[in-house]
Amino acid sequence: MTPDARPPADEPDPWAPHAAEPAPVRPRRRGLFIAALVVFAVGVVFTVLAALTPFVLDRDAPTFLYLGAMVFTPVGFLLGLLYAILGSRPPRV
């Protein structure tokens, strides 16, 4: 390409996005992140309650505390992992 073949400086680059048209902004979807935090927090609460029950009540913790800890904590973690994986993907063009 020779200097004579260049377009004049006042003409916009045909491949550059137009400044008058801002790129469409997609709203961030935080629903999966909030769900992951809530489910994981519930699992942590169940875990703490299951750990403290023998000291407070002087007997074993009820089974539902153990089951809640075993269900909510890993599910919340997996939801957070899914959110992180989906958030790291480049946007669609």
PDB file of C-alpha atoms in Angstrom:
ATOM      1  CA  MET A   1       0.000   0.000   0.000  1.00  0.00           C
ATOM      2  CA  THR A   2       1.439   3.326  -1.003  1.00  0.00           C
ATOM      3  CA  PRO A   3       0.880   6.596   0.855  1.00  0.00           C
ATOM      4  CA  ASP A   4      -1.275   7.779  -2.050  1.00  0.00           C
ATOM      5  CA  ALA A   5      -3.717   4.907  -1.538  1.00  0.00           C
ATOM      6  CA  ARG A   6      -4.525   5.837   2.059  1.00  0.00           C
ATOM      7  CA  PRO A   7      -7.942   7.380   2.689  1.00  0.00           C
ATOM      8  CA  PRO A   8      -7.970  10.998   3.827  1.00  0.00           C
ATOM      9  CA  ALA A   9      -7.793  11.501   7.587  1.00  0.00           C
ATOM     10  CA  ASP A  10     -11.286  13.029   7.788  1.00  0.00           C
ATOM     11  CA  GLU A  11     -12.930   9.811   6.533  1.00  0.00           C
ATOM     12  CA  PRO A  12     -13.635   7.305   9.299  1.00  0.00           C
ATOM     13  CA  ASP A  13     -12.143   3.877   9.195  1.00  0.00           C
ATOM     14  CA  PRO A  14     -14.783   1.567   7.651  1.00  0.00           C
ATOM     15  CA  TRP A  15     -13.853  -1.250  10.017  1.00  0.00           C
ATOM     16  CA  ALA A  16     -13.892   0.806  13.217  1.00  0.00           C
ATOM     17  CA  PRO A  17     -17.131   0.950  15.217  1.00  0.00           C
ATOM     18  CA  HIS A  18     -19.018   4.188  14.874  1.00  0.00           C
ATOM     19  CA  ALA A  19     -18.657   6.540  17.811  1.00  0.00           C
ATOM     20  CA  ALA A  20     -22.276   7.667  17.418  1.00  0.00           C
ATOM     21  CA  GLU A  21     -23.516   4.119  17.965  1.00  0.00           C
ATOM     22  CA  PRO A  22     -22.283   2.808  21.324  1.00  0.00           C
ATOM     23  CA  ALA A  23     -21.887  -0.922  21.560  1.00  0.00           C
ATOM     24  CA  PRO A  24     -24.965  -2.573  23.018  1.00  0.00           C
ATOM     25  CA  VAL A  25     -24.408  -3.252  26.695  1.00  0.00           C
ATOM     26  CA  ARG A  26     -25.815  -6.518  27.879  1.00  0.00           C
ATOM     27  CA  PRO A  27     -26.948  -6.503  31.488  1.00  0.00           C
ATOM     28  CA  ARG A  28     -24.824  -8.604  33.757  1.00  0.00           C
ATOM     29  CA  ARG A  29     -26.589 -11.670  34.947  1.00  0.00           C
ATOM     30  CA  ARG A  30     -25.811 -12.083  38.600  1.00  0.00           C
ATOM     31  CA  GLY A  31     -28.620 -14.531  39.323  1.00  0.00           C
ATOM     32  CA  LEU A  32     -26.371 -17.584  39.173  1.00  0.00           C
ATOM     33  CA  PHE A  33     -23.781 -15.885  41.364  1.00  0.00           C
ATOM     34  CA  ILE A  34     -26.349 -14.880  43.990  1.00  0.00           C
ATOM     35  CA  ALA A  35     -27.879 -18.366  43.936  1.00  0.00           C
ATOM     36  CA  ALA A  36     -24.439 -19.931  44.400  1.00  0.00           C
ATOM     37  CA  LEU A  37     -23.656 -17.651  47.336  1.00  0.00           C
ATOM     38  CA  VAL A  38     -26.977 -18.303  49.054  1.00  0.00           C
ATOM     39  CA  VAL A  39     -26.886 -22.080  48.597  1.00  0.00           C
ATOM     40  CA  PHE A  40     -23.260 -22.280  49.723  1.00  0.00           C
ATOM     41  CA  ALA A  41     -23.947 -20.066  52.754  1.00  0.00           C
ATOM     42  CA  VAL A  42     -26.867 -22.280  53.763  1.00  0.00           C
ATOM     43  CA  GLY A  43     -24.553 -25.285  53.512  1.00  0.00           C
ATOM     44  CA  VAL A  44     -21.946 -23.584  55.679  1.00  0.00           C
ATOM     45  CA  VAL A  45     -24.604 -22.733  58.276  1.00  0.00           C
ATOM     46  CA  PHE A  46     -25.715 -26.379  58.333  1.00  0.00           C
ATOM     47  CA  THR A  47     -22.082 -27.451  58.741  1.00  0.00           C
ATOM     48  CA  VAL A  48     -21.459 -25.072  61.632  1.00  0.00           C
ATOM     49  CA  LEU A  49     -24.696 -26.108  63.349  1.00  0.00           C
ATOM     50  CA  ALA A  50     -23.834 -29.788  62.930  1.00  0.00           C
ATOM     51  CA  ALA A  51     -20.398 -29.165  64.418  1.00  0.00           C
ATOM     52  CA  LEU A  52     -21.660 -27.103  67.376  1.00  0.00           C
ATOM     53  CA  THR A  53     -24.689 -29.234  68.300  1.00  0.00           C
ATOM     54  CA  PRO A  54     -22.744 -31.843  70.297  1.00  0.00           C
ATOM     55  CA  PHE A  55     -21.228 -29.097  72.441  1.00  0.00           C
ATOM     56  CA  VAL A  56     -24.483 -27.211  72.973  1.00  0.00           C
ATOM     57  CA  LEU A  57     -26.975 -30.071  73.360  1.00  0.00           C
ATOM     58  CA  ASP A  58     -24.519 -32.687  74.629  1.00  0.00           C
ATOM     59  CA  ARG A  59     -25.765 -35.209  72.075  1.00  0.00           C
ATOM     60  CA  ASP A  60     -25.298 -36.006  68.403  1.00  0.00           C
ATOM     61  CA  ALA A  61     -26.551 -33.582  65.788  1.00  0.00           C
ATOM     62  CA  PRO A  62     -29.782 -34.476  63.997  1.00  0.00           C
ATOM     63  CA  THR A  63     -29.420 -36.188  60.641  1.00  0.00           C
ATOM     64  CA  PHE A  64     -31.015 -33.316  58.709  1.00  0.00           C
ATOM     65  CA  LEU A  65     -28.088 -31.073  59.664  1.00  0.00           C
ATOM     66  CA  TYR A  66     -25.613 -33.519  58.164  1.00  0.00           C
ATOM     67  CA  LEU A  67     -27.766 -34.052  55.088  1.00  0.00           C
ATOM     68  CA  GLY A  68     -28.208 -30.312  54.609  1.00  0.00           C
ATOM     69  CA  ALA A  69     -24.458 -29.778  54.894  1.00  0.00           C
ATOM     70  CA  MET A  70     -23.761 -32.577  52.417  1.00  0.00           C
ATOM     71  CA  VAL A  71     -26.283 -31.258  49.884  1.00  0.00           C
ATOM     72  CA  PHE A  72     -26.136 -27.465  50.037  1.00  0.00           C
ATOM     73  CA  THR A  73     -22.386 -26.904  50.362  1.00  0.00           C
ATOM     74  CA  PRO A  74     -21.227 -28.860  47.284  1.00  0.00           C
ATOM     75  CA  VAL A  75     -24.186 -27.696  45.188  1.00  0.00           C
ATOM     76  CA  GLY A  76     -23.374 -24.064  46.045  1.00  0.00           C
ATOM     77  CA  PHE A  77     -19.738 -24.664  45.214  1.00  0.00           C
ATOM     78  CA  LEU A  78     -20.638 -26.232  41.862  1.00  0.00           C
ATOM     79  CA  LEU A  79     -22.966 -23.331  41.035  1.00  0.00           C
ATOM     80  CA  GLY A  80     -20.144 -20.892  41.817  1.00  0.00           C
ATOM     81  CA  LEU A  81     -17.788 -22.904  39.647  1.00  0.00           C
ATOM     82  CA  LEU A  82     -20.329 -22.883  36.826  1.00  0.00           C
ATOM     83  CA  TYR A  83     -20.710 -19.110  37.170  1.00  0.00           C
ATOM     84  CA  ALA A  84     -16.927 -18.673  36.996  1.00  0.00           C
ATOM     85  CA  ILE A  85     -16.641 -20.897  33.930  1.00  0.00           C
ATOM     86  CA  LEU A  86     -19.501 -19.181  32.106  1.00  0.00           C
ATOM     87  CA  GLY A  87     -18.145 -15.741  33.049  1.00  0.00           C
ATOM     88  CA  SER A  88     -14.722 -16.489  31.625  1.00  0.00           C
ATOM     89  CA  ARG A  89     -16.039 -17.190  28.138  1.00  0.00           C
ATOM     90  CA  PRO A  90     -15.527 -14.391  25.635  1.00  0.00           C
ATOM     91  CA  PRO A  91     -18.724 -12.594  24.595  1.00  0.00           C
ATOM     92  CA  ARG A  92     -20.484 -13.677  21.443  1.00  0.00           C
ATOM     93  CA  VAL A  93     -19.886 -11.439  18.464  1.00  0.00           C
TER      94      VAL A  93
END
